[in-house]
mmCIF file of C-alpha atoms in Angstrom:
data_model
loop_
_atom_site.group_PDB
_atom_site.id
_atom_site.type_symbol
_atom_site.label_atom_id
_atom_site.label_comp_id
_atom_site.label_asym_id
_atom_site.label_seq_id
_atom_site.Cartn_x
_atom_site.Cartn_y
_atom_site.Cartn_z
ATOM 1 C CA MET B 49 -10.164 24.601 109.323
ATOM 2 C CA HIS B 50 -9.783 26.833 112.356
ATOM 3 C CA HIS B 51 -12.395 29.267 113.179
ATOM 4 C CA PRO B 52 -12.740 31.721 116.222
ATOM 5 C CA LEU B 53 -16.628 31.041 116.639
ATOM 6 C CA ARG B 54 -18.260 27.865 117.498
ATOM 7 C CA ASN B 55 -21.308 26.325 118.849
ATOM 8 C CA ALA B 56 -23.273 29.604 118.689
ATOM 9 C CA SER B 57 -26.594 27.847 119.268
ATOM 10 C CA GLU B 58 -25.468 26.413 122.593
ATOM 11 C CA ARG B 59 -24.309 29.862 123.652
ATOM 12 C CA ARG B 60 -27.560 31.370 122.940
ATOM 13 C CA ALA B 61 -29.314 28.447 124.821
ATOM 14 C CA ARG B 62 -27.294 29.280 127.919
ATOM 15 C CA GLY B 63 -28.299 32.752 127.847
ATOM 16 C CA PHE B 64 -25.417 34.532 126.353
ATOM 17 C CA PHE B 65 -23.797 35.146 123.036
ATOM 18 C CA LEU B 66 -20.358 36.094 122.263
ATOM 19 C CA PHE B 67 -19.386 37.803 118.887
ATOM 20 C CA SER B 68 -16.421 39.770 117.812
ATOM 21 C CA SER B 69 -15.773 41.539 114.549
ATOM 22 C CA LEU B 70 -13.379 44.001 112.913
ATOM 23 C CA PHE B 71 -14.404 46.051 109.958
ATOM 24 C CA CYS B 72 -13.165 49.062 108.068
ATOM 25 C CA ARG B 73 -15.353 51.355 105.757
ATOM 26 C CA ARG B 74 -12.569 51.574 103.300
ATOM 27 C CA ARG B 75 -13.331 47.779 102.628
ATOM 28 C CA THR B 76 -16.921 47.112 103.607
ATOM 29 C CA SER B 77 -20.011 48.613 104.857
ATOM 30 C CA ALA B 78 -20.586 45.656 107.474
ATOM 31 C CA PRO B 79 -20.367 48.031 110.410
ATOM 32 C CA THR B 80 -23.652 49.718 109.471
ATOM 33 C CA ARG B 81 -25.135 46.341 108.794
ATOM 34 C CA VAL B 82 -24.064 45.061 112.321
ATOM 35 C CA LEU B 83 -25.741 48.013 113.958
ATOM 36 C CA LYS B 84 -28.995 47.530 112.008
ATOM 37 C CA LEU B 85 -29.072 43.820 113.032
ATOM 38 C CA ALA B 86 -28.282 44.280 116.599
ATOM 39 C CA PRO B 87 -31.150 45.053 118.968
ATOM 40 C CA PRO B 88 -31.060 48.809 120.121
ATOM 41 C CA HIS B 89 -30.088 47.936 123.566
ATOM 42 C CA LEU B 90 -26.887 46.507 122.415
ATOM 43 C CA HIS B 91 -25.789 49.350 120.301
ATOM 44 C CA ALA B 92 -23.891 50.898 123.191
ATOM 45 C CA LEU B 93 -21.797 47.753 123.582
ATOM 46 C CA ILE B 94 -20.556 48.130 120.056
ATOM 47 C CA ARG B 95 -17.370 50.306 120.620
ATOM 48 C CA PRO B 96 -14.558 51.358 118.159
ATOM 49 C CA VAL B 97 -11.320 49.751 118.696
ATOM 50 C CA CYS B 98 -9.091 51.323 115.872
ATOM 51 C CA PRO B 99 -7.829 54.790 116.699
ATOM 52 C CA VAL B 100 -7.279 55.541 112.958
ATOM 53 C CA CYS B 101 -10.486 54.254 111.560
ATOM 54 C CA PRO B 102 -13.401 54.680 113.959
ATOM 55 C CA ALA B 103 -15.491 52.172 111.686
ATOM 56 C CA ARG B 104 -13.424 49.292 113.133
ATOM 57 C CA ARG B 105 -15.474 47.900 115.819
ATOM 58 C CA GLN B 106 -15.477 44.959 118.317
ATOM 59 C CA VAL B 107 -18.556 43.495 119.964
ATOM 60 C CA ILE B 108 -18.151 41.506 123.132
ATOM 61 C CA LEU B 109 -21.170 40.407 125.183
ATOM 62 C CA GLY B 110 -20.652 38.385 128.238
ATOM 63 C CA VAL B 111 -17.302 36.647 128.836
ATOM 64 C CA ASP B 112 -14.632 36.120 126.226
ATOM 65 C CA PHE B 113 -14.600 32.277 126.409
ATOM 66 C CA VAL B 114 -17.050 29.264 126.433
ATOM 67 C CA ARG B 115 -16.832 25.915 128.146
ATOM 68 C CA GLU B 116 -17.223 23.109 125.975
ATOM 69 C CA GLU B 117 -17.305 19.233 126.716
ATOM 70 C CA LEU B 118 -16.426 16.708 124.138
ATOM 71 C CA VAL B 119 -16.891 12.828 124.808
ATOM 72 C CA VAL B 120 -14.063 10.969 123.214
ATOM 73 C CA ASP B 121 -14.114 7.072 123.656
ATOM 74 C CA GLY B 122 -16.557 7.510 126.479
ATOM 75 C CA ALA B 123 -14.487 9.863 128.334
ATOM 76 C CA PRO B 124 -15.791 13.404 128.770
ATOM 77 C CA LEU B 125 -13.072 16.099 127.972
ATOM 78 C CA GLN B 126 -13.337 19.702 129.149
ATOM 79 C CA TYR B 127 -12.257 22.573 127.106
ATOM 80 C CA LYS B 128 -12.091 26.294 127.464
ATOM 81 C CA GLN B 129 -12.594 27.957 123.982
ATOM 82 C CA LEU B 130 -11.276 31.501 123.788
ATOM 83 C CA GLU B 131 -12.907 34.062 121.693
ATOM 84 C CA GLY B 132 -10.598 34.844 118.845
ATOM 85 C CA GLY B 133 -8.839 31.684 119.484
ATOM 86 C CA PHE B 134 -8.167 28.741 117.061
ATOM 87 C CA THR B 135 -9.642 25.339 117.453
ATOM 88 C CA GLN B 136 -11.797 22.858 115.620
ATOM 89 C CA PRO B 137 -15.118 24.616 115.168
ATOM 90 C CA ASN B 138 -17.568 21.564 114.424
ATOM 91 C CA ALA B 139 -17.925 19.624 117.857
ATOM 92 C CA GLY B 140 -19.240 16.502 116.358
ATOM 93 C CA ILE B 141 -16.706 16.294 113.721
ATOM 94 C CA SER B 142 -14.001 17.269 116.233
ATOM 95 C CA VAL B 143 -14.922 14.187 118.284
ATOM 96 C CA GLN B 144 -14.420 11.843 115.320
ATOM 97 C CA MET B 145 -11.043 13.667 114.560
ATOM 98 C CA LEU B 146 -9.764 13.085 118.159
ATOM 99 C CA ARG B 147 -10.738 9.525 118.135
ATOM 100 C CA TRP B 148 -8.835 8.859 114.791
ATOM 101 C CA ALA B 149 -5.877 10.663 115.857
ATOM 102 C CA LYS B 150 -5.704 8.455 119.082
ATOM 103 C CA ASN B 151 -6.033 5.366 117.121
ATOM 104 C CA ALA B 152 -3.485 6.523 114.500
ATOM 105 C CA ALA B 153 -1.062 7.173 117.356
ATOM 106 C CA VAL B 154 -1.022 3.559 118.190
ATOM 107 C CA TYR B 155 -1.990 1.565 114.990
ATOM 108 C CA ASP B 156 -0.311 1.986 111.752
ATOM 109 C CA ASP B 157 -1.369 -1.247 109.932
ATOM 110 C CA ALA B 158 -3.858 -0.543 107.360
ATOM 111 C CA ALA B 159 -4.997 -4.193 107.783
ATOM 112 C CA ILE B 160 -6.702 -3.331 111.170
ATOM 113 C CA SER B 161 -8.289 -0.027 109.900
ATOM 114 C CA ALA B 162 -11.816 -1.469 110.257
ATOM 115 C CA ILE B 163 -11.336 -1.426 114.101
ATOM 116 C CA ASP B 164 -8.970 1.498 114.482
ATOM 117 C CA ALA B 165 -10.510 4.175 112.244
ATOM 118 C CA GLY B 166 -12.477 5.702 115.289
ATOM 119 C CA THR B 167 -15.797 4.334 114.225
ATOM 120 C CA ASN B 168 -16.108 1.719 116.972
ATOM 121 C CA PRO B 169 -16.485 3.423 120.389
ATOM 122 C CA SER B 170 -15.843 0.004 122.105
ATOM 123 C CA VAL B 171 -12.333 -0.163 120.780
ATOM 124 C CA THR B 172 -9.905 1.713 123.129
ATOM 125 C CA PRO B 173 -6.161 2.144 121.696
ATOM 126 C CA GLU B 174 -3.429 0.709 123.543
ATOM 127 C CA ARG B 175 -0.948 2.948 125.527
ATOM 128 C CA ARG B 176 2.404 3.470 124.062
ATOM 129 C CA ASP B 177 5.631 3.260 126.315
ATOM 130 C CA ASP B 178 7.361 6.166 124.551
ATOM 131 C CA ASP B 179 6.854 9.866 124.248
ATOM 132 C CA PHE B 180 4.839 12.182 121.922
ATOM 133 C CA LEU B 181 5.642 15.539 120.335
ATOM 134 C CA GLU B 182 2.787 17.779 119.132
ATOM 135 C CA LEU B 183 3.574 21.045 117.176
ATOM 136 C CA TYR B 184 1.165 23.721 116.760
ATOM 137 C CA CYS B 185 -0.868 22.516 119.757
ATOM 138 C CA GLY B 186 -3.052 25.528 120.049
ATOM 139 C CA ASN B 187 -5.241 25.294 123.277
ATOM 140 C CA GLY B 188 -4.508 21.717 123.647
ATOM 141 C CA ASN B 189 -7.527 20.286 121.616
ATOM 142 C CA PHE B 190 -5.530 17.140 120.605
ATOM 143 C CA THR B 191 -3.098 17.221 123.503
ATOM 144 C CA VAL B 192 -5.753 16.624 126.136
ATOM 145 C CA ALA B 193 -7.125 13.613 124.257
ATOM 146 C CA MET B 194 -3.921 11.977 123.340
ATOM 147 C CA ALA B 195 -1.735 12.474 126.290
ATOM 148 C CA PRO B 196 -3.122 9.414 128.046
ATOM 149 C CA MET B 197 -1.740 7.398 125.132
ATOM 150 C CA PHE B 198 1.851 8.157 125.807
ATOM 151 C CA ARG B 199 4.355 8.110 128.681
ATOM 152 C CA ARG B 200 5.097 11.913 128.358
ATOM 153 C CA VAL B 201 4.127 14.582 125.920
ATOM 154 C CA LEU B 202 5.935 17.750 124.617
ATOM 155 C CA ALA B 203 3.556 20.128 123.133
ATOM 156 C CA THR B 204 4.829 23.442 121.228
ATOM 157 C CA GLU B 205 2.828 26.603 120.464
ATOM 158 C CA VAL B 206 3.851 30.306 119.605
ATOM 159 C CA SER B 207 0.727 32.097 121.001
ATOM 160 C CA LYS B 208 0.955 33.056 124.537
ATOM 161 C CA VAL B 209 -2.816 33.116 124.851
ATOM 162 C CA SER B 210 -3.030 29.552 123.498
ATOM 163 C CA VAL B 211 -0.303 28.307 125.696
ATOM 164 C CA ALA B 212 -2.145 29.645 128.742
ATOM 165 C CA ALA B 213 -5.462 28.012 127.437
ATOM 166 C CA ALA B 214 -3.647 24.593 126.889
ATOM 167 C CA LYS B 215 -2.115 24.616 130.296
ATOM 168 C CA GLU B 216 -5.589 25.381 131.818
ATOM 169 C CA ASN B 217 -7.262 22.737 129.790
ATOM 170 C CA LEU B 218 -4.884 20.314 130.731
ATOM 171 C CA VAL B 219 -5.360 20.991 134.476
ATOM 172 C CA ALA B 220 -9.036 20.945 134.052
ATOM 173 C CA ASN B 221 -8.684 17.243 132.657
ATOM 174 C CA GLY B 222 -6.265 16.112 135.231
ATOM 175 C CA VAL B 223 -3.460 15.618 132.544
ATOM 176 C CA ALA B 224 -0.118 15.793 134.187
ATOM 177 C CA ASN B 225 2.240 14.068 131.698
ATOM 178 C CA VAL B 226 2.435 17.177 129.392
ATOM 179 C CA ASP B 227 4.920 20.054 129.013
ATOM 180 C CA VAL B 228 3.705 22.877 126.984
ATOM 181 C CA VAL B 229 6.351 25.276 125.851
ATOM 182 C CA ARG B 230 6.088 28.571 123.838
ATOM 183 C CA LEU B 231 8.402 27.710 121.008
ATOM 184 C CA SER B 232 7.978 27.685 117.185
ATOM 185 C CA SER B 233 8.660 24.379 115.365
ATOM 186 C CA GLU B 234 11.916 26.155 114.064
ATOM 187 C CA GLU B 235 13.164 27.054 117.500
ATOM 188 C CA LEU B 236 12.358 23.512 118.824
ATOM 189 C CA THR B 237 14.516 22.132 115.953
ATOM 190 C CA ARG B 238 17.334 24.443 116.876
ATOM 191 C CA ALA B 239 17.040 23.333 120.578
ATOM 192 C CA LEU B 240 17.007 19.674 119.750
ATOM 193 C CA ASP B 241 19.647 19.683 117.038
ATOM 194 C CA GLU B 242 22.011 22.555 118.099
ATOM 195 C CA GLY B 243 21.552 22.561 121.803
ATOM 196 C CA LYS B 244 20.251 26.054 121.623
ATOM 197 C CA THR B 245 18.928 27.325 124.995
ATOM 198 C CA PHE B 246 15.681 29.340 125.380
ATOM 199 C CA GLU B 247 14.203 30.888 128.730
ATOM 200 C CA ARG B 248 10.908 29.431 127.649
ATOM 201 C CA LEU B 249 12.232 25.995 127.949
ATOM 202 C CA ALA B 250 13.270 26.476 131.662
ATOM 203 C CA GLY B 251 12.441 23.471 133.667
ATOM 204 C CA VAL B 252 12.065 21.198 130.751
ATOM 205 C CA ASP B 253 14.952 18.717 129.869
ATOM 206 C CA LEU B 254 14.505 17.698 126.310
ATOM 207 C CA SER B 255 17.042 14.913 126.767
ATOM 208 C CA GLU B 256 14.629 13.170 129.045
ATOM 209 C CA PHE B 257 11.975 12.609 126.185
ATOM 210 C CA GLU B 258 11.961 9.495 123.864
ATOM 211 C CA LEU B 259 10.064 11.130 120.982
ATOM 212 C CA LYS B 260 8.868 8.752 118.443
ATOM 213 C CA THR B 261 5.506 9.965 117.287
ATOM 214 C CA VAL B 262 4.797 13.721 116.192
ATOM 215 C CA LEU B 263 1.505 15.276 115.544
ATOM 216 C CA VAL B 264 1.344 18.313 113.351
ATOM 217 C CA ASP B 265 -1.720 20.544 112.892
ATOM 218 C CA PRO B 266 -0.029 23.254 110.704
ATOM 219 C CA PRO B 267 -1.835 26.516 109.306
ATOM 220 C CA ARG B 268 -3.183 26.425 105.828
ATOM 221 C CA ALA B 269 0.571 27.107 104.521
ATOM 222 C CA GLY B 270 1.475 23.664 105.578
ATOM 223 C CA MET B 271 4.738 22.722 107.327
ATOM 224 C CA GLY B 272 7.277 24.221 105.127
ATOM 225 C CA PRO B 273 10.746 22.806 104.196
ATOM 226 C CA GLU B 274 12.389 23.328 107.429
ATOM 227 C CA VAL B 275 9.576 21.733 109.607
ATOM 228 C CA THR B 276 9.077 18.954 107.019
ATOM 229 C CA LYS B 277 12.812 18.092 107.276
ATOM 230 C CA PHE B 278 12.575 18.031 111.111
ATOM 231 C CA VAL B 279 9.442 15.731 111.272
ATOM 232 C CA SER B 280 11.040 13.254 108.757
ATOM 233 C CA ARG B 281 13.166 11.826 111.728
ATOM 234 C CA PHE B 282 9.849 10.402 113.492
ATOM 235 C CA GLY B 283 8.806 6.929 112.919
ATOM 236 C CA ARG B 284 5.198 8.094 112.878
ATOM 237 C CA ILE B 285 3.614 11.360 111.690
ATOM 238 C CA VAL B 286 -0.018 12.123 112.485
ATOM 239 C CA TYR B 287 -0.758 14.995 110.220
ATOM 240 C CA ILE B 288 -4.002 17.022 110.580
ATOM 241 C CA SER B 289 -4.519 19.313 107.586
ATOM 242 C CA CYS B 290 -6.865 22.206 106.844
ATOM 243 C CA ASN B 291 -5.495 22.505 103.459
ATOM 244 C CA PRO B 292 -5.471 19.342 101.006
ATOM 245 C CA GLN B 293 -3.099 21.136 98.651
ATOM 246 C CA THR B 294 -0.292 21.986 101.152
ATOM 247 C CA LEU B 295 -0.845 18.409 102.794
ATOM 248 C CA ALA B 296 -0.063 16.940 99.385
ATOM 249 C CA GLU B 297 3.049 18.974 98.914
ATOM 250 C CA ASP B 298 4.401 18.015 102.391
ATOM 251 C CA VAL B 299 3.468 14.414 101.742
ATOM 252 C CA ARG B 300 5.451 14.484 98.466
ATOM 253 C CA ALA B 301 8.370 16.025 100.447
ATOM 254 C CA LEU B 302 8.271 13.103 102.832
ATOM 255 C CA ALA B 303 8.001 10.435 100.250
ATOM 256 C CA LEU B 304 11.617 9.222 100.314
ATOM 257 C CA THR B 305 11.416 8.242 104.151
ATOM 258 C CA HIS B 306 7.719 7.809 104.752
ATOM 259 C CA GLU B 307 4.639 6.130 103.347
ATOM 260 C CA VAL B 308 0.949 7.052 103.913
ATOM 261 C CA ARG B 309 -0.589 4.164 105.804
ATOM 262 C CA ARG B 310 -4.116 5.699 106.801
ATOM 263 C CA PHE B 311 -5.954 8.680 105.397
ATOM 264 C CA ALA B 312 -9.226 10.207 106.607
ATOM 265 C CA VAL B 313 -11.495 13.150 105.566
ATOM 266 C CA PHE B 314 -13.453 15.229 108.109
ATOM 267 C CA ASP B 315 -16.052 17.527 106.772
ATOM 268 C CA GLN B 316 -16.037 20.503 109.248
ATOM 269 C CA PHE B 317 -18.019 22.772 106.954
ATOM 270 C CA PRO B 318 -20.604 20.741 105.000
ATOM 271 C CA TYR B 319 -21.611 22.200 101.518
ATOM 272 C CA THR B 320 -18.466 24.420 101.305
ATOM 273 C CA PRO B 321 -15.097 23.720 99.687
ATOM 274 C CA HIS B 322 -13.196 23.559 102.927
ATOM 275 C CA LEU B 323 -12.063 20.136 104.144
ATOM 276 C CA GLU B 324 -9.993 18.720 106.894
ATOM 277 C CA CYS B 325 -7.775 15.636 106.288
ATOM 278 C CA GLY B 326 -5.864 13.314 108.554
ATOM 279 C CA ALA B 327 -3.025 11.252 107.394
ATOM 280 C CA LEU B 328 -0.838 8.795 109.166
ATOM 281 C CA LEU B 329 2.722 8.578 107.645
ATOM 282 C CA VAL B 330 4.995 5.728 108.768
ATOM 283 C CA ALA B 331 8.744 5.506 108.250
ATOM 284 C CA LYS B 332 9.852 3.014 105.561
ATOM 285 C CA ASP B 333 12.600 1.849 107.706
ATOM 286 C CA GLY B 334 10.062 0.101 110.232
ATOM 287 C CA SER B 335 10.923 2.623 113.061
ATOM 288 C CA SER B 336 7.258 3.551 113.698
ATOM 289 C CA GLY B 337 6.852 1.028 116.614
ATOM 290 C CA GLY B 338 3.175 0.418 115.500
#
């Protein structure tokens, strides 16, 4: 589950708080409630952002990002989290997801799940000698953690803001083996299969990559038929899902070529119906390399 706000208590502890909200009186009286709840000295900072409906407001206090550190397998990872951006909101659970994904990128045998499920911090996954593709990479949340597990990484994302944040996060963590390109999954498919050229791929030679593992973290709608068909060529698929229903649909669509070897549940929002899942799908023809 992606969410634009995270670690509010930490931000308050550091002396500032960042909050944004858009409302419309046609739908809710929330602007009035916001003004009532906000301290009087902050009312001047609540400004209209919609020229049509003055009730739509945005509140920004301080800067429009926070710095966050996650310690994964003993390594401190630095992230710039943008206000309004999309990333994993629960830092503690996010660490567990990153550890699980790193292990799933290397180990696909359920027989060793006791040591590679991300529950033993003393176990460090081995590095693969091939390359890694990440679709829907966002601000590089998984990219930063998983890049050291591979020779090279190709990460795609459609949002300009997220691509910029991903590149900044990679630099901040000293990661130099990643190419981040602003392409949709469908555009990447056409570039790889049809040789279609994009200016946004300038300087990136797709023929140099030996892509065998793919990580997908799609929106709630899931991958869809075209992307599902595209990822079916990979020996290993690490699927991070914020919607168990569409995950099940995509897994069924991949059932002819892949089988689920590992599955994990991550409760980002306790006491709510929302649930994150991680699934490792391995090719039935034995091409996973795990």
